[in-house]
CSV table of C-alpha atoms and ligand atoms in Angstrom, one decimal:
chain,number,residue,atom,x,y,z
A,299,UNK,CA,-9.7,-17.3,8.5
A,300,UNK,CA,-10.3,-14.1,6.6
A,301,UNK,CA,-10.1,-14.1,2.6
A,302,UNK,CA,-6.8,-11.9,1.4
A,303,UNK,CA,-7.2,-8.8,1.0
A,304,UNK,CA,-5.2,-5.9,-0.6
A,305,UNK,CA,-4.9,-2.3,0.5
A,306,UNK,CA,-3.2,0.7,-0.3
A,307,UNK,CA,-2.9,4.6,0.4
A,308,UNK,CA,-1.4,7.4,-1.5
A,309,UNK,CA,-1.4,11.3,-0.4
A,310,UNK,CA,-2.8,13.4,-2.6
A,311,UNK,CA,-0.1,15.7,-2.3
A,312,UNK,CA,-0.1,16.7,-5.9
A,313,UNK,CA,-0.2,15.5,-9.5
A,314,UNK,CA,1.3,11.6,-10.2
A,315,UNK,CA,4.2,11.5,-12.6
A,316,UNK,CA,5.7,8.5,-14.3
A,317,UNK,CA,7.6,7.9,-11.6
A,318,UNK,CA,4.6,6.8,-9.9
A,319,UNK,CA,3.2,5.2,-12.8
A,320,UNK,CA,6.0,2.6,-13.2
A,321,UNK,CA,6.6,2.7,-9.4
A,322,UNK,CA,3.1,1.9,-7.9
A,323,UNK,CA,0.4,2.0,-10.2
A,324,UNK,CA,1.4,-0.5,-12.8
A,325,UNK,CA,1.5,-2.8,-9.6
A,326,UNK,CA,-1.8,-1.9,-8.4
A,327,UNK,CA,-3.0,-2.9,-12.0
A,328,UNK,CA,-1.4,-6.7,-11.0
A,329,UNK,CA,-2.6,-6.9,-7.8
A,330,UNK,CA,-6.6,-5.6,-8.9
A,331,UNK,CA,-6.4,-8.7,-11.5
A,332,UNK,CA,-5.8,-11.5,-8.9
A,333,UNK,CA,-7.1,-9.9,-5.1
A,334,UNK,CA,-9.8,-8.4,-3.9
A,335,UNK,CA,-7.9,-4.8,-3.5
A,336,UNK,CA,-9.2,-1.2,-2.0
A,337,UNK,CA,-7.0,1.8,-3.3
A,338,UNK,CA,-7.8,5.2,-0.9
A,339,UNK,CA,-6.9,8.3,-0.8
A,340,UNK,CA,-5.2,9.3,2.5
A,341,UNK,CA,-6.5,13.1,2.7
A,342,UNK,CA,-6.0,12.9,6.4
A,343,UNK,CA,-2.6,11.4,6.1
A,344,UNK,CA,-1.9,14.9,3.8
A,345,UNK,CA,-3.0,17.1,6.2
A,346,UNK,CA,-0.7,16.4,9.1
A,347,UNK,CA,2.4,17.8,6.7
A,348,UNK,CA,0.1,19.8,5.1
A,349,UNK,CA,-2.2,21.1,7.3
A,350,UNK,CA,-1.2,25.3,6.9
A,351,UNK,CA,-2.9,24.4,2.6
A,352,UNK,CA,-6.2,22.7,3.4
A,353,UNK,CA,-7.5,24.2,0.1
A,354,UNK,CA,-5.3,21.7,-2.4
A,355,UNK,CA,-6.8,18.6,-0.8
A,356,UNK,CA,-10.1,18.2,-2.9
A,357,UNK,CA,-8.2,19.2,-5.8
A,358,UNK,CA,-5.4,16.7,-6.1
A,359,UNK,CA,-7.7,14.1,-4.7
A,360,UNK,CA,-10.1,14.4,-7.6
A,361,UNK,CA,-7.1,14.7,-10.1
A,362,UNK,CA,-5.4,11.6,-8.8
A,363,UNK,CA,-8.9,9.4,-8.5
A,364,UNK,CA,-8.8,10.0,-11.9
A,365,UNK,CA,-4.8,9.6,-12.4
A,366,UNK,CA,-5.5,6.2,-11.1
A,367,UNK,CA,-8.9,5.1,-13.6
A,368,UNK,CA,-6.3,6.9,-16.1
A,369,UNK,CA,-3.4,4.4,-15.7
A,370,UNK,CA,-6.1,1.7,-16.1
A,371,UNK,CA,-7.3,1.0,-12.3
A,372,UNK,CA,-10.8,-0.6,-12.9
A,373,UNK,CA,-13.7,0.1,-10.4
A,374,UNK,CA,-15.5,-3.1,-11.5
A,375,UNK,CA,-12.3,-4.8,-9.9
A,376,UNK,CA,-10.9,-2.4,-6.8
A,377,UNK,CA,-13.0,0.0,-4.4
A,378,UNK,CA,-11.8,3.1,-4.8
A,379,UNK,CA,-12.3,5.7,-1.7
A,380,UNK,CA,-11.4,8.0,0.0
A,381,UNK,CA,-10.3,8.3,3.9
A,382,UNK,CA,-12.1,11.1,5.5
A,383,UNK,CA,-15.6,9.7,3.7
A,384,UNK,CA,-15.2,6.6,6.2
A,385,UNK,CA,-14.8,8.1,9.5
A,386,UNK,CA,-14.6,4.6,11.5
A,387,UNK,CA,-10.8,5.0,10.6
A,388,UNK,CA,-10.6,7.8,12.9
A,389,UNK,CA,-12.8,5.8,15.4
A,390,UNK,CA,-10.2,2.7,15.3
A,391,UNK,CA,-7.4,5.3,15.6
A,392,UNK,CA,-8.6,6.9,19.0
A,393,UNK,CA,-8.8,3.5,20.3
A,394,UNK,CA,-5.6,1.9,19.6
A,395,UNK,CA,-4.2,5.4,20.7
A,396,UNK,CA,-5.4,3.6,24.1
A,397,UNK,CA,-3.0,1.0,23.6
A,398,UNK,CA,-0.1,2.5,21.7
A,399,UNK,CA,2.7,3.4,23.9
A,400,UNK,CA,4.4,6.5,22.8
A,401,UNK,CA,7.9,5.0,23.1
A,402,UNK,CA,6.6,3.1,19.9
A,403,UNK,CA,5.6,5.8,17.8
A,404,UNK,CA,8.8,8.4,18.7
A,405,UNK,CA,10.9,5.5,17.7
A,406,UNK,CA,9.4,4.5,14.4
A,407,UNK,CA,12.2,6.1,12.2
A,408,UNK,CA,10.0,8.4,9.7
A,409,UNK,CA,9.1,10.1,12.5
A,410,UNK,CA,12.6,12.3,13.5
A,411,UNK,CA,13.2,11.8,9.3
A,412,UNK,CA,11.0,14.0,8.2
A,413,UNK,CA,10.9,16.5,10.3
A,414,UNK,CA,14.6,17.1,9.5
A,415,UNK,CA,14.0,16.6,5.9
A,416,UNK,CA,10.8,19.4,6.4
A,417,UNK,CA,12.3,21.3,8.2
A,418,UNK,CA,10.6,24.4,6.7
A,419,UNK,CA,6.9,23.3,8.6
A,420,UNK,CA,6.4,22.9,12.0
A,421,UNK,CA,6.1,18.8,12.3
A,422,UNK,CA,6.0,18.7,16.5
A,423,UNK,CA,2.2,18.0,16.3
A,424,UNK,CA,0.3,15.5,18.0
A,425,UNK,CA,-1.3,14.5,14.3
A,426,UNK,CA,2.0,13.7,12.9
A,427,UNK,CA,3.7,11.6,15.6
A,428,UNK,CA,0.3,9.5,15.3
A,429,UNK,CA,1.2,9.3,11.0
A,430,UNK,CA,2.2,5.5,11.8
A,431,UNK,CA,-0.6,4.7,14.2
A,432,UNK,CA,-3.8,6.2,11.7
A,433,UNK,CA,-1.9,4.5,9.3
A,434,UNK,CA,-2.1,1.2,11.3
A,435,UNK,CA,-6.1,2.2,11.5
A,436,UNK,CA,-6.5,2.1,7.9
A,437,UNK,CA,-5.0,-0.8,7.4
A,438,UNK,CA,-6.4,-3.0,10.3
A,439,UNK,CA,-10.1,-1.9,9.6
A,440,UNK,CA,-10.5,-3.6,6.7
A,441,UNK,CA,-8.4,-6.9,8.1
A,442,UNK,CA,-6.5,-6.4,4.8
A,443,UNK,CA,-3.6,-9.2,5.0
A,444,UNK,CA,-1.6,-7.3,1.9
A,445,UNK,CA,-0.4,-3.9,2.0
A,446,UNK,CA,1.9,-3.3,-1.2
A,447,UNK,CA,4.1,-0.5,-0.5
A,448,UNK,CA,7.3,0.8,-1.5
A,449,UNK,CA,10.7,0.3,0.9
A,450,UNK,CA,10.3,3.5,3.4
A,451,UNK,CA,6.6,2.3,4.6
A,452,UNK,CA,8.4,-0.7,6.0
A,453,UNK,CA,8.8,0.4,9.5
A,454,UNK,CA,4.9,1.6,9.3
A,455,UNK,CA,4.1,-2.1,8.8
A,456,UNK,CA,6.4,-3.1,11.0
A,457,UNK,CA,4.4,-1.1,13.6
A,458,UNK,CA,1.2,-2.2,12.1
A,459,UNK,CA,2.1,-6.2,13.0
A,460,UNK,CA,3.1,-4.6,16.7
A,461,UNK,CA,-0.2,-2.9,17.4
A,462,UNK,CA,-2.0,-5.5,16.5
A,463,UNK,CA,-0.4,-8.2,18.3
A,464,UNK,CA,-1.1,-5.7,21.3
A,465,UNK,CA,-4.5,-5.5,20.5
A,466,UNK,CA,-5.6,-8.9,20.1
A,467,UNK,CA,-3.5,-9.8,23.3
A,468,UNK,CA,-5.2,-7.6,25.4
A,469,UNK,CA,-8.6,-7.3,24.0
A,470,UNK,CA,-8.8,-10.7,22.3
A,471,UNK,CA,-9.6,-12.9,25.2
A,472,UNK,CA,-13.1,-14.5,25.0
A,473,UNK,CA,-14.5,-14.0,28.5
A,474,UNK,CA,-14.8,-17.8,29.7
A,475,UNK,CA,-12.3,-18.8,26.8
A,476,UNK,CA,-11.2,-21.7,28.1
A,477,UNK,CA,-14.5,-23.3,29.6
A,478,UNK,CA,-15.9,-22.8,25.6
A,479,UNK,CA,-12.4,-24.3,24.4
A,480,UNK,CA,-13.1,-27.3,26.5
A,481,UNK,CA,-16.7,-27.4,25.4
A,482,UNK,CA,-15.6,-27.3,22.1
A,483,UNK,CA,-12.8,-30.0,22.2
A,484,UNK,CA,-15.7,-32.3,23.6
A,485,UNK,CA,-17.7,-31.7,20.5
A,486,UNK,CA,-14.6,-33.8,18.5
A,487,UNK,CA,-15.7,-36.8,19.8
A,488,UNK,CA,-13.1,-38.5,22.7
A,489,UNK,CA,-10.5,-39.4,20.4
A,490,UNK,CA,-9.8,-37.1,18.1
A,491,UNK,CA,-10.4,-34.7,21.2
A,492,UNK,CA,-7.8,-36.2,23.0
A,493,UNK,CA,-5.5,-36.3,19.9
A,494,UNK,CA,-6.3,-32.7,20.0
A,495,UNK,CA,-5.0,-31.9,23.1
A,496,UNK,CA,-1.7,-34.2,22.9
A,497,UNK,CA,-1.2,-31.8,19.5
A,498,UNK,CA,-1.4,-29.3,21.7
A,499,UNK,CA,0.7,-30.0,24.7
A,500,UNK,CA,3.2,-31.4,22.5
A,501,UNK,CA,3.5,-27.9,20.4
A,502,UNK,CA,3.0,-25.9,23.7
A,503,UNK,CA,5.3,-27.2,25.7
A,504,UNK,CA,8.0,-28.8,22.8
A,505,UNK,CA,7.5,-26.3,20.6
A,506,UNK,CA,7.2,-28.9,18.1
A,507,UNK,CA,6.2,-27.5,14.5
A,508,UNK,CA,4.9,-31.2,13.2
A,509,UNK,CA,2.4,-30.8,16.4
A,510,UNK,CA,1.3,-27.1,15.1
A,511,UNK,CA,0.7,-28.2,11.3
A,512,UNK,CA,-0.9,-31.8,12.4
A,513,UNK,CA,-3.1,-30.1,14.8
A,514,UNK,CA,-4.2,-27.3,12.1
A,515,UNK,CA,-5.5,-30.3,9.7
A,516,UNK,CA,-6.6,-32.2,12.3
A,517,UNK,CA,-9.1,-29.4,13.0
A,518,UNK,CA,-9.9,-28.8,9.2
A,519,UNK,CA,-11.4,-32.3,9.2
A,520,UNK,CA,-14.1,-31.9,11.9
A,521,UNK,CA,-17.6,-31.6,10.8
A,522,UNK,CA,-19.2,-31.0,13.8
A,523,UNK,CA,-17.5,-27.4,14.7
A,524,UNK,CA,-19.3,-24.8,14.0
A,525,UNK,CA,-17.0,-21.3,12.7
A,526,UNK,CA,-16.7,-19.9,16.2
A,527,UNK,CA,-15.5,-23.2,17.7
A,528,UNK,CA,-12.7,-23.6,15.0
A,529,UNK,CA,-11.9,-20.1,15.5
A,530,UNK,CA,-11.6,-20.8,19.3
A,531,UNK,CA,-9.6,-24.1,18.7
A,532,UNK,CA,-7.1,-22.8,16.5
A,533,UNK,CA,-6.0,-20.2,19.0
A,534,UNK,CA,-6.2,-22.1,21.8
A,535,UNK,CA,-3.8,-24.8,20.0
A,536,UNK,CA,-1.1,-22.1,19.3
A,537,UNK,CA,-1.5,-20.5,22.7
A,538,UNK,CA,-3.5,-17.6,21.6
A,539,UNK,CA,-6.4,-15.5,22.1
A,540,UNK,CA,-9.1,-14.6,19.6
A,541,UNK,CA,-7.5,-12.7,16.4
A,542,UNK,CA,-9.6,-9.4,16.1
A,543,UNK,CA,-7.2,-7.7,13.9
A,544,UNK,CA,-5.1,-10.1,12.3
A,545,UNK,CA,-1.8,-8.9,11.4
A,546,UNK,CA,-0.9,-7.3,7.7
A,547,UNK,CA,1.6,-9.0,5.7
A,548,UNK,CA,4.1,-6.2,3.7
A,549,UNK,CA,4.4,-6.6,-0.3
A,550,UNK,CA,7.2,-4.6,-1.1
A,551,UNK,CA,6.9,-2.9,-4.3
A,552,UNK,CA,10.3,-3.1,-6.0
A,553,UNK,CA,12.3,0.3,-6.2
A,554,UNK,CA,10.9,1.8,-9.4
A,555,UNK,CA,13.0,1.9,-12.3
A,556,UNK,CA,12.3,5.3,-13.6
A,557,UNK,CA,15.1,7.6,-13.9
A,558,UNK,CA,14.3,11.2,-14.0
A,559,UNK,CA,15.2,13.8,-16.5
A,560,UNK,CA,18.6,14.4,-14.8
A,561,UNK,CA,19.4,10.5,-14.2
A,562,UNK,CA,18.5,10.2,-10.4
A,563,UNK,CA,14.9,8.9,-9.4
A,564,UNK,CA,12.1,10.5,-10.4
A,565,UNK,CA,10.9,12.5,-7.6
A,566,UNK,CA,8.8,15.8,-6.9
A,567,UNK,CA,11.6,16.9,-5.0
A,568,UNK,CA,14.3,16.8,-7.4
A,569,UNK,CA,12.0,18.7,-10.4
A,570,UNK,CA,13.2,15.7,-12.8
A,571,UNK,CA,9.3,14.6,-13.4
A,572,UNK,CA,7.6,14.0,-16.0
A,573,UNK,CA,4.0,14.2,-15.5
A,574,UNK,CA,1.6,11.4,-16.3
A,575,UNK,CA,-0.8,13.5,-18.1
A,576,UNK,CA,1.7,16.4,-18.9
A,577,UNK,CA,1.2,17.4,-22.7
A,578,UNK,CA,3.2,16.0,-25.4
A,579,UNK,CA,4.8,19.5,-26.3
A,580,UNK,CA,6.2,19.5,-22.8
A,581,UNK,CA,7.2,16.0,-22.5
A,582,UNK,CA,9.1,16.6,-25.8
A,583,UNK,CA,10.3,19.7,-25.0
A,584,UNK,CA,11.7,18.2,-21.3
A,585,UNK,CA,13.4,15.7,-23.5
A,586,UNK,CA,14.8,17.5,-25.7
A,587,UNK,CA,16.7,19.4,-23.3
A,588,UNK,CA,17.6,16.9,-20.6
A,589,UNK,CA,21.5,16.3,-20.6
A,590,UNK,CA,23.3,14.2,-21.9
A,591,UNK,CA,27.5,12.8,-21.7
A,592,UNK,CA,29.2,15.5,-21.1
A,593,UNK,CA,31.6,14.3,-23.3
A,594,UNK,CA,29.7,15.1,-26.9
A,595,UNK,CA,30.3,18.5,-26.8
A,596,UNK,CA,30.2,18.6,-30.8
A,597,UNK,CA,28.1,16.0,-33.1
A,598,UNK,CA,31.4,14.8,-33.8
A,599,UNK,CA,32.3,14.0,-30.3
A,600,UNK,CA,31.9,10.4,-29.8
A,601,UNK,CA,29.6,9.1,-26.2
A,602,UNK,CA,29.2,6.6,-23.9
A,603,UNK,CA,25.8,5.8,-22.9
A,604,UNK,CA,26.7,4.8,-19.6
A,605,UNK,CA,27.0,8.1,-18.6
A,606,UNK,CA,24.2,9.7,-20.6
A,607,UNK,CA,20.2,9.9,-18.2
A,608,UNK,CA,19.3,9.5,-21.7
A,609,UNK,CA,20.1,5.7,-21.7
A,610,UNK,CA,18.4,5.0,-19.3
A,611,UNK,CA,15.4,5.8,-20.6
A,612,UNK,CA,16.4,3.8,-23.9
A,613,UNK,CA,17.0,0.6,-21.0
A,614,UNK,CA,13.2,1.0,-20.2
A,615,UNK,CA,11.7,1.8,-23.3
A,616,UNK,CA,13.5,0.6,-26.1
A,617,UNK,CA,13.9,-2.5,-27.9
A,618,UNK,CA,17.2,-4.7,-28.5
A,619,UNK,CA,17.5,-3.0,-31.9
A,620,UNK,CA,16.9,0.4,-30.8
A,621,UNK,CA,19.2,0.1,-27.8
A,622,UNK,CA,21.8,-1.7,-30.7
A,623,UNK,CA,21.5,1.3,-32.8
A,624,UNK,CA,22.4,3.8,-29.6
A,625,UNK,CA,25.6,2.1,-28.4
A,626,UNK,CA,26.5,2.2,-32.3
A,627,UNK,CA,25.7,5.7,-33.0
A,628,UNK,CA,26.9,7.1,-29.4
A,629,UNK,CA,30.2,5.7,-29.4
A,630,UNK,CA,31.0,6.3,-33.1
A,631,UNK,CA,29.2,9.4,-33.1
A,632,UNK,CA,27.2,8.5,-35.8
A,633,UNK,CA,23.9,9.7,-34.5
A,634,UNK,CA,23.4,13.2,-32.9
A,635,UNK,CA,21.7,13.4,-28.9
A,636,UNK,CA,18.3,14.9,-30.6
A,637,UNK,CA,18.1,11.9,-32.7
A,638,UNK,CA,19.1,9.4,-30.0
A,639,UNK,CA,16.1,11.0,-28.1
A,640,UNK,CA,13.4,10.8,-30.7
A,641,UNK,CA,12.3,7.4,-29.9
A,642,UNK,CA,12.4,8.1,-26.2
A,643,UNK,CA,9.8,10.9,-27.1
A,644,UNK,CA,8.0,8.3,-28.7
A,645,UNK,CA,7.5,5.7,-26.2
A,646,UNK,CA,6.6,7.6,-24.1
A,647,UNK,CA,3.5,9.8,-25.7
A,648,UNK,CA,3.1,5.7,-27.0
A,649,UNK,CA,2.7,4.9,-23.1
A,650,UNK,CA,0.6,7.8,-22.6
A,651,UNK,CA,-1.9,7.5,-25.2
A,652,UNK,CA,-4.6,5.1,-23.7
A,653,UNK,CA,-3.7,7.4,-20.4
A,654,UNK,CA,-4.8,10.6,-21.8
A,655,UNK,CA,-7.8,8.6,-23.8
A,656,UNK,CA,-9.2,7.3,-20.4
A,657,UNK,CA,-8.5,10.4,-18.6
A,658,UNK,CA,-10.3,12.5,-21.5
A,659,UNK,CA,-13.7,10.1,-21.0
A,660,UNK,CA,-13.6,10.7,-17.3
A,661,UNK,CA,-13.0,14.4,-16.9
A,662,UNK,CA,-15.9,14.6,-19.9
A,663,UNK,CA,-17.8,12.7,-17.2
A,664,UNK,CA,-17.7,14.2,-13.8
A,665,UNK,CA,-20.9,12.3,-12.9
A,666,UNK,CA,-19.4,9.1,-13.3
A,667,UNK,CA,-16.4,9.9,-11.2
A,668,UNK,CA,-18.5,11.3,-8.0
A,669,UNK,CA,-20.1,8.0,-8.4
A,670,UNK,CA,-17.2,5.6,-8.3
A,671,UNK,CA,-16.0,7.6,-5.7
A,672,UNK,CA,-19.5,7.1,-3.7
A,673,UNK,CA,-20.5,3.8,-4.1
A,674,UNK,CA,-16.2,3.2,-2.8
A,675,UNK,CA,-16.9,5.0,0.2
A,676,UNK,CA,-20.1,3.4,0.6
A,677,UNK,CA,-18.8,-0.2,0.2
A,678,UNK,CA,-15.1,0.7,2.2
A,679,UNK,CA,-17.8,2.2,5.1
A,680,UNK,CA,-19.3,-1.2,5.0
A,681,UNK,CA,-16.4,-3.6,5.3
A,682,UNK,CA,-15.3,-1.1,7.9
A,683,UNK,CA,-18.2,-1.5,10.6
A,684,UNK,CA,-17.6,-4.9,10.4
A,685,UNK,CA,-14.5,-5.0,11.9
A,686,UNK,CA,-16.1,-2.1,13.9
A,687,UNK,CA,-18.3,-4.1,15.5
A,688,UNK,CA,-16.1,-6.5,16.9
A,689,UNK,CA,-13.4,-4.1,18.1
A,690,UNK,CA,-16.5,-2.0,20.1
A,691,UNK,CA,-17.8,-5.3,21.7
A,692,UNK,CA,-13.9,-6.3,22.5
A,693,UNK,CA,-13.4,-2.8,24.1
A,694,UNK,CA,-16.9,-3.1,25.9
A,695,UNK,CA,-18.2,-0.5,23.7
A,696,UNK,CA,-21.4,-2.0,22.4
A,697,UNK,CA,-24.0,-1.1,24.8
A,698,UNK,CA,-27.3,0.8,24.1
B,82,LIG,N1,1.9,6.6,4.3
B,82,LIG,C1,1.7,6.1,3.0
B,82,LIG,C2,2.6,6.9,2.0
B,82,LIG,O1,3.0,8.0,2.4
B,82,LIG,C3,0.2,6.4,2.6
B,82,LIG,C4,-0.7,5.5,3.4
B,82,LIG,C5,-1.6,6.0,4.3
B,82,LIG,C6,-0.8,4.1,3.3
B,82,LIG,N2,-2.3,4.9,4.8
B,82,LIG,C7,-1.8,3.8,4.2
B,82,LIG,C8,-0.2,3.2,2.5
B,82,LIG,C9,-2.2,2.5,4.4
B,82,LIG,C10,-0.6,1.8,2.7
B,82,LIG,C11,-1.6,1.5,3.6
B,82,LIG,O2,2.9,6.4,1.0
B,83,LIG,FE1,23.2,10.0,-24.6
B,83,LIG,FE2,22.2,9.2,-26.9
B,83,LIG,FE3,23.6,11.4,-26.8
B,83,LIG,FE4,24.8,9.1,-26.5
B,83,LIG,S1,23.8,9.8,-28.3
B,83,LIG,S2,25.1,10.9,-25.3
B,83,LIG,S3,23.2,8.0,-25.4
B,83,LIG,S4,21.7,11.1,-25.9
């Protein structure tokens, strides 16, 4: 019924690394190429953990808007916004707050996580046990069916599917819904309407999948329904009411396969980052320095690259050759560490060259960027009171 759609959040909680690069963003560039996709940035979502430093937020979300057109996110293909420019998702979160039952949102397990694993702020607010549920807002207002997201956002989509379910049970009946489904069967004509309603009966009450899929096509063949009618059939032949918020689908993005600069993940939290637009003296520098087997204490100490962070790196970047030539020179201690690190160096500024080249003609541009950023909001503030519109009239909201 609606047309897939792809959307995703990040936090602009400070500047992108490669770790997010190979993580997310080189996933984004996929999903822009084959899906209509909108990429945001979740200020609001920032400011329940980070609500005691409201003066970073319009820093590190410029810097990552243009981290993103940087790493080659097109705004000809995605609509890039950001949150707390489209305040309907604050309207869709105060009224599924109606619905949500708190039970739901102390048990979604992010919830007790972090505030263990931040233990340093003072997480018992209101905001942050509604993360999930504004989260759920973002998501459902656009009636995007794809939300690619890494692993730990599961259980937020998980939650997603559940509030909407609610929702559309509750507020998706049609007043009158079955006098209009009879109506509409009518309009099929007296056989195919009774085939119809055998279909039915037969999936209904036998649970019979056959029933389900014959009914679906039997329904895509009628000429005479208008959109409403088909709408109203197809729920009524699977037992349901009118889909208002139709539930999101998860696409998990695989793990990423960046190590860091001490061999575990790349993360803020471990200071192993590189950053995507760091300069190349750093990166080198970084490099240079990271460690390496323990066992090559001299040059004449021979390796293994099994337990050397620097491998890894070699396992992403380099070719068969190159990767020949370290196993070689490590275990025979033919080659020295700085050596074996010298084409890491090099993929890497190699990587980051178009990067810094499109990050260069955007910050030289600032006009450009306020714009994409606009005409995103404007068209995300559009697809938003769509949906709006419907969830108001459901919730007996649209009067005067
Ligand atoms: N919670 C997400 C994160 O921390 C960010 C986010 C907010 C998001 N709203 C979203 C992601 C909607 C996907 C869809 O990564
Ligand atoms: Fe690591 Fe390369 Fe040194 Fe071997 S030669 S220990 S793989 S940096």
């Amino acid at each position: 019924m609606f047309a897939d759609r792809v959307l995703s959040g990040m936090r602009p909680t400070g500047n992108l690394h490669l770790g997010h690069y190979h993580g997310v963003l080189k996933n984004w560039l996929t999903l822009q190429q084959q899906y209509e996709c909108l990429f945001f940035v979740a200020d609001w979502h920032a400011l329940t953990t980070h609500y005691d430093t409201p003066g970073i937020i319009e820093q590190h979300s410029r810097d990552m808007v243009i981290d993103w057109l940087a790493a080659g996110i097109d705004p000809a293909k995605a609509t890039l916004f950001i949150q707390s420019k489209v305040p309907a998702h604050a309207e869709l979160y105060l009224l599924l707050s109606m619905i949500t039952p708190l039970g739901w949102l102390e048990r979604v397990p992010t919830y007790k996580d972090q505030q263990e694993k931040l233990s340093e702020k003072d997480l018992s607010t209101y905001g942050f046990l509604g993360y999930p549920l504004l989260q759920s807002a973002d998501i459902l207002i656009y009636r995007a069916n794809l939300v690619p997201v890494g692993e730990d956002q599961a259980p937020h989509l998980e939650f997603t599917r559940e509030i909407s379910r609610r929702f559309n049970h509750i507020f998706g009946k049609e007043p009158d819904f079955e006098n209009k489904a009879a109506q509409a069967i009518k309009k099929m004509g007296s056989r195919q309407g009774k085939l119809y309603s055998e279909l039915r009966t037969r999936y209904l009450e036998q649970g019979d999948e056959n029933a389900l899929i014959e009914g679906r096509s039997l329904l895509n063949e009628q000429q005479n329904l208008s959109v409403d009618d088909r709408e109203r059939l197809s729920g009524y032949l699977e037992g349901r009411s009118k889909v208002i918020l139709p539930e999101p689908q998860t696409l998990l993005t695989r793990a990423s396969r960046m190590p860091g600069l001490d061999g575990q993940k790349m993360s803020k939290s471990y200071g192993n980052t590189i950053g995507l637009r760091e300069d190349a003296d750093s990166i080198a520098k970084k490099i240079r320095t990271m460690p390496t087997d323990p066992a090559r204490i001299r040059r004449s100490d021979p390796g293994n690259p099994e337990k050397c962070p620097v491998w890894q790196f070699h396992q992403l970047y380099s070719s068969a050759e190159t990767r020949n030539w370290v196993q070689q020179g490590c275990t025979s201690a033919g080659i020295g560490c700085l050596e074996c690190k010298q084409p890491v160096i090099q993929s890497i500024l190699d990587e980051q060259a178009p990067i810094l080249e499109r990050a260069r003609m955007y910050e030289a541009d600032p006009a450009q960027i306020k714009k994409i950023i606009t005409d995103g909001c404007e068209k995300a503030n559009q697809l938003a009171e769509e949906t709006m519109r419907d969830v108001r009239a459901a919730l007996g909201l649209s009067y005067l």
